[in-house]
Amino acid sequence: MLYPILTPSRLLSDLSGVWDFKLDNGEGFDQEWYKAPLEDPMTMPVPASYNDLKEGIDFRDHYGWVFYQRKISMPSFVKTQRVMLRCAAVTHYAKIYLNGELICEHKGGFLPFEVEITEKLQDGDNLLTIAVNNVIDYTTLPIGGKSNMMNGMGGFGSSSSAKPQNNPNFDFFNYCGITRPVKIYTTPKDYIEDITLVPEVSGTTARVSYKVDTVGTGDCKVEVFDKEGNLVAQGQGTQGVLEIENVHLWQPLKAYLYDVKVTFGEDVYTLPYGVRTVRVEGTRFLINERPFYFKGYGRHEDTFPNGRGMNLPMNTKDMSLMKWQGANSFRTSHYPYSEEMMRLCDEEGFVVIDETTAVGVNLDFGGGANFNGQKVSTFDKEHGVQTQEHHKDVIRDLISRDKNHACVVMWSIANEPDSYSEGAYDYFAPLYELARELDPQKRPCTLVSVQMAPPEKDCSAKLSDVICLNRYYGWYFGGPDLELPEQALRKELDYWKTIGKPVVFTEYGADTVMGMHDTTPVMYTEEFQVEYYKMNNKVFDDYDFVVGEQVWNFADFATSQSLLRVQGNKKGIFTRDRKPKLVAHYFRDRWHKIPDFEYKK
């Protein structure tokens, strides 16, 4: 899927701004709110999560549908064009109405979708309504459930007739709404539908195979320009090979992007593109044939009051802070990030592990799920998760969107799933197979393993090209003591050594309250956080097959309310407003001493 841009043949209109908005407590569809202007609406910015933008717990924790609405009008000359309405992300389910007519539905809250509206537009104003549902259950990704309990607790005072609430099976807040831009773009009737680029490098020469998907008739030409605007390669037809002499490779933190200009008939599209190679060899992760070491973070798209809404200033600040520290990578935990962020990573040279929305695919969390008093396994045919087909759709959409990004070096199929119980292999094996089939660059695939997964039963050991581990030795497991957790961590790594694959630690961390200090490093102090990381990093350095460390988390972030979370998760190296904790300086010193390549020869 191509990112919408303004070109000599394409118009682009961004519908970002203040929309009308209304919570639906069950009457919206019965009363057909989508057929007329909303009565007594609130104002709501788009893009943004709505949860923190109005006051009251009923608003923040609203369960179910909300309605967004605005009027749009298009110039008359676009009638000769193909007109598309595109939503970059609507969390989690969307119904789109134009002038009262349902024109599109979409499941999944973190990837783009679009619909042609050429024949649906009227002269003058058109009423655009987007109904958004935030309900999560055993069929959605991420996974959740419905709770009818008072304040999340059963017992005296609880009632099955209480107001329903989402019960996320994951540890971050269920922000919802139109979280990324809504745009209208046009193309000629004969148009470029998609572009696929696959690089091969030999010495100083790159051979980039290309395929242009088109609709209609016309001649196709592909041209490659360097940063100075010089034509360095060209091809004719919808398929071929572009040969670039004296190629400038896209390197971690030293990005170089070419402009690939495609012309098909009257349609023109330019794609920024970085040439680089990625593969796994033994226990090494190779970028441009050099062994790479991941330094960086698991993150969240989480700011106040935007929630998970796109925040370009904060994205820019985060890049600056990570570069200040010497970080070179992050994982899009636990969902695909905005297209704008991915393009920024291409430009800045950040390496990305690109993750699907599959978080919470594990019914062992919180003591396990049950049905009528009987424990239910994650992949129980009748009562377990029912997500595999949707999971496949997410993988298709993710790879379609991100396949050409130089920054993306690995696909993460899921975060902390049940990868060890009966049915796990049968669930995940087809997903790996699909990802490998769809990715034209054949990037490595992984699954981020939860600590409760016994290594000898973890199906990721067989399925993954790279073993990615979320481990909390010294915090959830063994804390506050650090000696025994260190021994346990070493014992586990001794096992993974026998598998013969690279290992990246994709999460490890300790909750820390900013400004909490002690002469003795006790839990939750900034001093303990430093000691925790020193212990873990010392172990990582002793194993040459450990090829990366991604700290959990870059910044403090919002979660559902619970006894374990005081205003969210405090494992951030920075506060939610990006102030550094003591450990930020520790990592700045460490990471600037660790080279991006050949750290462990």
PDB file of C-alpha atoms in Angstrom, residues 346-529:
ATOM      1  CA  ASP A 346      14.108   5.684   7.207  1.00  0.00           C
ATOM      2  CA  GLU A 347      15.378   9.260   7.193  1.00  0.00           C
ATOM      3  CA  GLU A 348      17.149   9.094  10.561  1.00  0.00           C
ATOM      4  CA  GLY A 349      18.652   5.637  10.129  1.00  0.00           C
ATOM      5  CA  PHE A 350      16.896   3.904  13.013  1.00  0.00           C
ATOM      6  CA  VAL A 351      16.613   0.121  12.857  1.00  0.00           C
ATOM      7  CA  VAL A 352      13.104  -1.205  13.538  1.00  0.00           C
ATOM      8  CA  ILE A 353      11.682  -4.550  14.622  1.00  0.00           C
ATOM      9  CA  ASP A 354       8.180  -4.232  13.170  1.00  0.00           C
ATOM     10  CA  GLU A 355       5.521  -5.868  15.359  1.00  0.00           C
ATOM     11  CA  THR A 356       1.933  -6.875  14.679  1.00  0.00           C
ATOM     12  CA  THR A 357      -1.003  -6.064  16.966  1.00  0.00           C
ATOM     13  CA  ALA A 358      -0.890  -9.565  18.469  1.00  0.00           C
ATOM     14  CA  VAL A 359      -0.517  -8.839  22.161  1.00  0.00           C
ATOM     15  CA  GLY A 360      -2.470 -10.683  24.835  1.00  0.00           C
ATOM     16  CA  VAL A 361      -2.649 -13.962  22.904  1.00  0.00           C
ATOM     17  CA  ASN A 362      -1.996 -15.720  26.184  1.00  0.00           C
ATOM     18  CA  LEU A 363      -4.752 -16.782  28.564  1.00  0.00           C
ATOM     19  CA  ASP A 364      -2.273 -17.705  31.302  1.00  0.00           C
ATOM     20  CA  PHE A 365      -1.870 -14.048  32.311  1.00  0.00           C
ATOM     21  CA  GLY A 366      -3.351 -13.181  35.689  1.00  0.00           C
ATOM     22  CA  GLY A 367      -3.725 -16.792  36.780  1.00  0.00           C
ATOM     23  CA  GLY A 368      -5.394 -17.971  33.596  1.00  0.00           C
ATOM     24  CA  ALA A 369      -8.815 -17.823  32.015  1.00  0.00           C
ATOM     25  CA  ASN A 370     -11.698 -20.045  33.017  1.00  0.00           C
ATOM     26  CA  PHE A 371     -15.084 -21.068  31.699  1.00  0.00           C
ATOM     27  CA  ASN A 372     -17.682 -22.250  34.208  1.00  0.00           C
ATOM     28  CA  GLY A 373     -14.914 -22.806  36.729  1.00  0.00           C
ATOM     29  CA  GLN A 374     -12.716 -24.807  34.359  1.00  0.00           C
ATOM     30  CA  LYS A 375      -9.323 -23.523  33.276  1.00  0.00           C
ATOM     31  CA  VAL A 376      -9.257 -22.696  29.564  1.00  0.00           C
ATOM     32  CA  SER A 377      -6.119 -22.955  27.469  1.00  0.00           C
ATOM     33  CA  THR A 378      -5.246 -20.193  25.027  1.00  0.00           C
ATOM     34  CA  PHE A 379      -5.940 -22.280  21.936  1.00  0.00           C
ATOM     35  CA  ASP A 380      -8.967 -24.186  23.209  1.00  0.00           C
ATOM     36  CA  LYS A 381     -11.130 -24.807  20.144  1.00  0.00           C
ATOM     37  CA  GLU A 382     -14.360 -23.677  21.783  1.00  0.00           C
ATOM     38  CA  HIS A 383     -13.431 -21.130  24.450  1.00  0.00           C
ATOM     39  CA  GLY A 384      -9.898 -20.002  23.556  1.00  0.00           C
ATOM     40  CA  VAL A 385      -8.782 -17.165  21.310  1.00  0.00           C
ATOM     41  CA  GLN A 386     -10.347 -16.996  17.859  1.00  0.00           C
ATOM     42  CA  THR A 387      -7.811 -14.746  16.182  1.00  0.00           C
ATOM     43  CA  GLN A 388      -5.760 -16.740  13.693  1.00  0.00           C
ATOM     44  CA  GLU A 389      -7.551 -15.565  10.543  1.00  0.00           C
ATOM     45  CA  HIS A 390      -7.545 -11.952  11.722  1.00  0.00           C
ATOM     46  CA  HIS A 391      -3.877 -12.385  12.672  1.00  0.00           C
ATOM     47  CA  LYS A 392      -3.188 -13.377   9.056  1.00  0.00           C
ATOM     48  CA  ASP A 393      -4.988 -10.260   7.832  1.00  0.00           C
ATOM     49  CA  VAL A 394      -2.846  -8.092  10.104  1.00  0.00           C
ATOM     50  CA  ILE A 395       0.347  -9.684   8.761  1.00  0.00           C
ATOM     51  CA  ARG A 396      -0.836  -9.118   5.179  1.00  0.00           C
ATOM     52  CA  ASP A 397      -1.649  -5.472   5.839  1.00  0.00           C
ATOM     53  CA  LEU A 398       1.546  -4.815   7.801  1.00  0.00           C
ATOM     54  CA  ILE A 399       3.852  -6.236   5.154  1.00  0.00           C
ATOM     55  CA  SER A 400       1.893  -4.519   2.393  1.00  0.00           C
ATOM     56  CA  ARG A 401       2.392  -1.194   4.172  1.00  0.00           C
ATOM     57  CA  ASP A 402       6.006  -1.549   5.334  1.00  0.00           C
ATOM     58  CA  LYS A 403       7.707  -3.861   2.829  1.00  0.00           C
ATOM     59  CA  ASN A 404       9.786  -1.108   1.212  1.00  0.00           C
ATOM     60  CA  HIS A 405      11.075   0.510   4.421  1.00  0.00           C
ATOM     61  CA  ALA A 406      14.841   0.219   4.827  1.00  0.00           C
ATOM     62  CA  CYS A 407      14.441   0.710   8.577  1.00  0.00           C
ATOM     63  CA  VAL A 408      12.445  -2.528   8.947  1.00  0.00           C
ATOM     64  CA  VAL A 409      14.873  -5.410   9.463  1.00  0.00           C
ATOM     65  CA  MET A 410      12.659  -8.017  11.149  1.00  0.00           C
ATOM     66  CA  TRP A 411       8.982  -8.904  11.579  1.00  0.00           C
ATOM     67  CA  SER A 412       7.653  -9.679  15.055  1.00  0.00           C
ATOM     68  CA  ILE A 413       4.654 -11.996  14.765  1.00  0.00           C
ATOM     69  CA  ALA A 414       3.443 -11.458  18.349  1.00  0.00           C
ATOM     70  CA  ASN A 415       4.408 -10.159  21.775  1.00  0.00           C
ATOM     71  CA  GLU A 416       4.469 -12.508  24.780  1.00  0.00           C
ATOM     72  CA  PRO A 417       1.954 -15.012  23.415  1.00  0.00           C
ATOM     73  CA  ASP A 418       1.320 -18.471  24.740  1.00  0.00           C
ATOM     74  CA  SER A 419       4.054 -20.088  22.675  1.00  0.00           C
ATOM     75  CA  TYR A 420       4.395 -23.201  24.825  1.00  0.00           C
ATOM     76  CA  SER A 421       1.029 -24.893  25.360  1.00  0.00           C
ATOM     77  CA  GLU A 422      -0.880 -27.371  23.234  1.00  0.00           C
ATOM     78  CA  GLY A 423      -1.948 -25.755  19.998  1.00  0.00           C
ATOM     79  CA  ALA A 424       0.727 -23.040  19.995  1.00  0.00           C
ATOM     80  CA  TYR A 425       2.795 -24.466  17.158  1.00  0.00           C
ATOM     81  CA  ASP A 426      -0.273 -25.097  14.998  1.00  0.00           C
ATOM     82  CA  TYR A 427      -1.414 -21.523  15.609  1.00  0.00           C
ATOM     83  CA  PHE A 428       1.902 -19.792  14.889  1.00  0.00           C
ATOM     84  CA  ALA A 429       3.550 -21.940  12.211  1.00  0.00           C
ATOM     85  CA  PRO A 430       1.138 -20.814   9.449  1.00  0.00           C
ATOM     86  CA  LEU A 431       1.688 -17.189  10.472  1.00  0.00           C
ATOM     87  CA  TYR A 432       5.455 -17.468  10.080  1.00  0.00           C
ATOM     88  CA  GLU A 433       4.945 -19.221   6.760  1.00  0.00           C
ATOM     89  CA  LEU A 434       2.642 -16.441   5.568  1.00  0.00           C
ATOM     90  CA  ALA A 435       5.029 -13.658   6.609  1.00  0.00           C
ATOM     91  CA  ARG A 436       7.937 -15.330   4.836  1.00  0.00           C
ATOM     92  CA  GLU A 437       5.841 -15.857   1.733  1.00  0.00           C
ATOM     93  CA  LEU A 438       4.588 -12.263   1.590  1.00  0.00           C
ATOM     94  CA  ASP A 439       7.787 -10.361   2.350  1.00  0.00           C
ATOM     95  CA  PRO A 440       9.627  -9.766  -0.923  1.00  0.00           C
ATOM     96  CA  GLN A 441      12.854  -9.016   0.991  1.00  0.00           C
ATOM     97  CA  LYS A 442      12.622 -12.223   3.077  1.00  0.00           C
ATOM     98  CA  ARG A 443      13.499 -10.486   6.310  1.00  0.00           C
ATOM     99  CA  PRO A 444      14.004 -12.557   9.471  1.00  0.00           C
ATOM    100  CA  CYS A 445      10.883 -13.362  11.497  1.00  0.00           C
ATOM    101  CA  THR A 446      10.568 -13.629  15.249  1.00  0.00           C
ATOM    102  CA  LEU A 447       8.140 -13.964  18.121  1.00  0.00           C
ATOM    103  CA  VAL A 448       8.780 -12.110  21.376  1.00  0.00           C
ATOM    104  CA  SER A 449       8.848 -14.748  24.097  1.00  0.00           C
ATOM    105  CA  VAL A 450       7.291 -14.293  27.532  1.00  0.00           C
ATOM    106  CA  GLN A 451       9.283 -15.302  30.598  1.00  0.00           C
ATOM    107  CA  MET A 452       6.752 -17.903  31.698  1.00  0.00           C
ATOM    108  CA  ALA A 453       7.457 -19.857  28.493  1.00  0.00           C
ATOM    109  CA  PRO A 454       9.709 -22.832  29.330  1.00  0.00           C
ATOM    110  CA  PRO A 455      12.542 -22.575  26.789  1.00  0.00           C
ATOM    111  CA  GLU A 456      12.386 -26.274  25.973  1.00  0.00           C
ATOM    112  CA  LYS A 457       8.647 -25.961  25.133  1.00  0.00           C
ATOM    113  CA  ASP A 458       8.753 -22.560  23.412  1.00  0.00           C
ATOM    114  CA  CYS A 459       7.773 -23.013  19.755  1.00  0.00           C
ATOM    115  CA  SER A 460       9.647 -19.827  18.862  1.00  0.00           C
ATOM    116  CA  ALA A 461      12.888 -21.792  19.295  1.00  0.00           C
ATOM    117  CA  LYS A 462      11.977 -23.718  16.157  1.00  0.00           C
ATOM    118  CA  LEU A 463      10.014 -21.104  14.232  1.00  0.00           C
ATOM    119  CA  SER A 464      12.011 -17.909  14.761  1.00  0.00           C
ATOM    120  CA  ASP A 465      15.116 -16.801  12.888  1.00  0.00           C
ATOM    121  CA  VAL A 466      16.097 -14.704  15.910  1.00  0.00           C
ATOM    122  CA  ILE A 467      15.178 -15.524  19.514  1.00  0.00           C
ATOM    123  CA  CYS A 468      13.634 -12.449  21.145  1.00  0.00           C
ATOM    124  CA  LEU A 469      13.268 -12.619  24.913  1.00  0.00           C
ATOM    125  CA  ASN A 470      11.304 -10.506  27.385  1.00  0.00           C
ATOM    126  CA  ARG A 471      12.966 -11.230  30.722  1.00  0.00           C
ATOM    127  CA  TYR A 472      12.636  -9.616  34.139  1.00  0.00           C
ATOM    128  CA  TYR A 473      15.257 -11.352  36.269  1.00  0.00           C
ATOM    129  CA  GLY A 474      15.723  -9.087  39.263  1.00  0.00           C
ATOM    130  CA  TRP A 475      12.295  -7.469  39.063  1.00  0.00           C
ATOM    131  CA  TYR A 476       9.234  -9.723  38.665  1.00  0.00           C
ATOM    132  CA  PHE A 477      11.480 -12.752  39.055  1.00  0.00           C
ATOM    133  CA  GLY A 478      13.738 -12.602  42.098  1.00  0.00           C
ATOM    134  CA  GLY A 479      13.769  -8.906  42.884  1.00  0.00           C
ATOM    135  CA  PRO A 480      15.039  -7.087  44.861  1.00  0.00           C
ATOM    136  CA  ASP A 481      17.889  -9.590  45.095  1.00  0.00           C
ATOM    137  CA  LEU A 482      20.156  -9.436  42.046  1.00  0.00           C
ATOM    138  CA  GLU A 483      22.566 -12.305  42.707  1.00  0.00           C
ATOM    139  CA  LEU A 484      20.184 -15.244  42.329  1.00  0.00           C
ATOM    140  CA  PRO A 485      18.432 -13.659  39.329  1.00  0.00           C
ATOM    141  CA  GLU A 486      21.818 -13.277  37.662  1.00  0.00           C
ATOM    142  CA  GLN A 487      22.470 -16.983  38.143  1.00  0.00           C
ATOM    143  CA  ALA A 488      19.041 -17.850  36.746  1.00  0.00           C
ATOM    144  CA  LEU A 489      19.587 -15.622  33.720  1.00  0.00           C
ATOM    145  CA  ARG A 490      22.928 -17.258  32.992  1.00  0.00           C
ATOM    146  CA  LYS A 491      21.374 -20.699  33.307  1.00  0.00           C
ATOM    147  CA  GLU A 492      18.679 -19.821  30.784  1.00  0.00           C
ATOM    148  CA  LEU A 493      21.204 -18.375  28.346  1.00  0.00           C
ATOM    149  CA  ASP A 494      23.241 -21.554  28.618  1.00  0.00           C
ATOM    150  CA  TYR A 495      20.187 -23.342  27.254  1.00  0.00           C
ATOM    151  CA  TRP A 496      19.600 -20.874  24.414  1.00  0.00           C
ATOM    152  CA  LYS A 497      23.229 -21.287  23.394  1.00  0.00           C
ATOM    153  CA  THR A 498      22.418 -24.851  22.359  1.00  0.00           C
ATOM    154  CA  ILE A 499      19.764 -23.610  19.896  1.00  0.00           C
ATOM    155  CA  GLY A 500      22.380 -21.860  17.766  1.00  0.00           C
ATOM    156  CA  LYS A 501      20.417 -18.725  16.903  1.00  0.00           C
ATOM    157  CA  PRO A 502      20.967 -15.026  17.675  1.00  0.00           C
ATOM    158  CA  VAL A 503      19.284 -13.731  20.834  1.00  0.00           C
ATOM    159  CA  VAL A 504      17.951 -10.209  21.340  1.00  0.00           C
ATOM    160  CA  PHE A 505      16.591  -9.113  24.710  1.00  0.00           C
ATOM    161  CA  THR A 506      13.529  -7.161  23.641  1.00  0.00           C
ATOM    162  CA  GLU A 507      12.365  -6.309  27.164  1.00  0.00           C
ATOM    163  CA  TYR A 508      14.008  -6.056  30.557  1.00  0.00           C
ATOM    164  CA  GLY A 509      13.296  -3.385  33.125  1.00  0.00           C
ATOM    165  CA  ALA A 510      12.368  -2.209  36.600  1.00  0.00           C
ATOM    166  CA  ASP A 511       9.708   0.270  37.695  1.00  0.00           C
ATOM    167  CA  THR A 512      11.283   3.473  38.965  1.00  0.00           C
ATOM    168  CA  VAL A 513       9.727   6.599  40.427  1.00  0.00           C
ATOM    169  CA  MET A 514      11.392   9.761  39.173  1.00  0.00           C
ATOM    170  CA  GLY A 515      13.063  11.584  42.068  1.00  0.00           C
ATOM    171  CA  MET A 516      12.985   8.620  44.449  1.00  0.00           C
ATOM    172  CA  HIS A 517      16.522   8.134  45.806  1.00  0.00           C
ATOM    173  CA  ASP A 518      18.283   6.244  48.573  1.00  0.00           C
ATOM    174  CA  THR A 519      21.858   5.581  49.643  1.00  0.00           C
ATOM    175  CA  THR A 520      20.910   1.899  49.487  1.00  0.00           C
ATOM    176  CA  PRO A 521      19.550   0.915  46.055  1.00  0.00           C
ATOM    177  CA  VAL A 522      16.097  -0.307  47.074  1.00  0.00           C
ATOM    178  CA  MET A 523      13.315  -1.125  44.633  1.00  0.00           C
ATOM    179  CA  TYR A 524      11.643   1.785  42.828  1.00  0.00           C
ATOM    180  CA  THR A 525      14.603   4.116  43.423  1.00  0.00           C
ATOM    181  CA  GLU A 526      16.610   5.476  40.535  1.00  0.00           C
ATOM    182  CA  GLU A 527      19.679   3.839  42.070  1.00  0.00           C
ATOM    183  CA  PHE A 528      18.109   0.364  41.993  1.00  0.00           C
ATOM    184  CA  GLN A 529      17.179   0.809  38.341  1.00  0.00           C
TER     185      GLN A 529
END
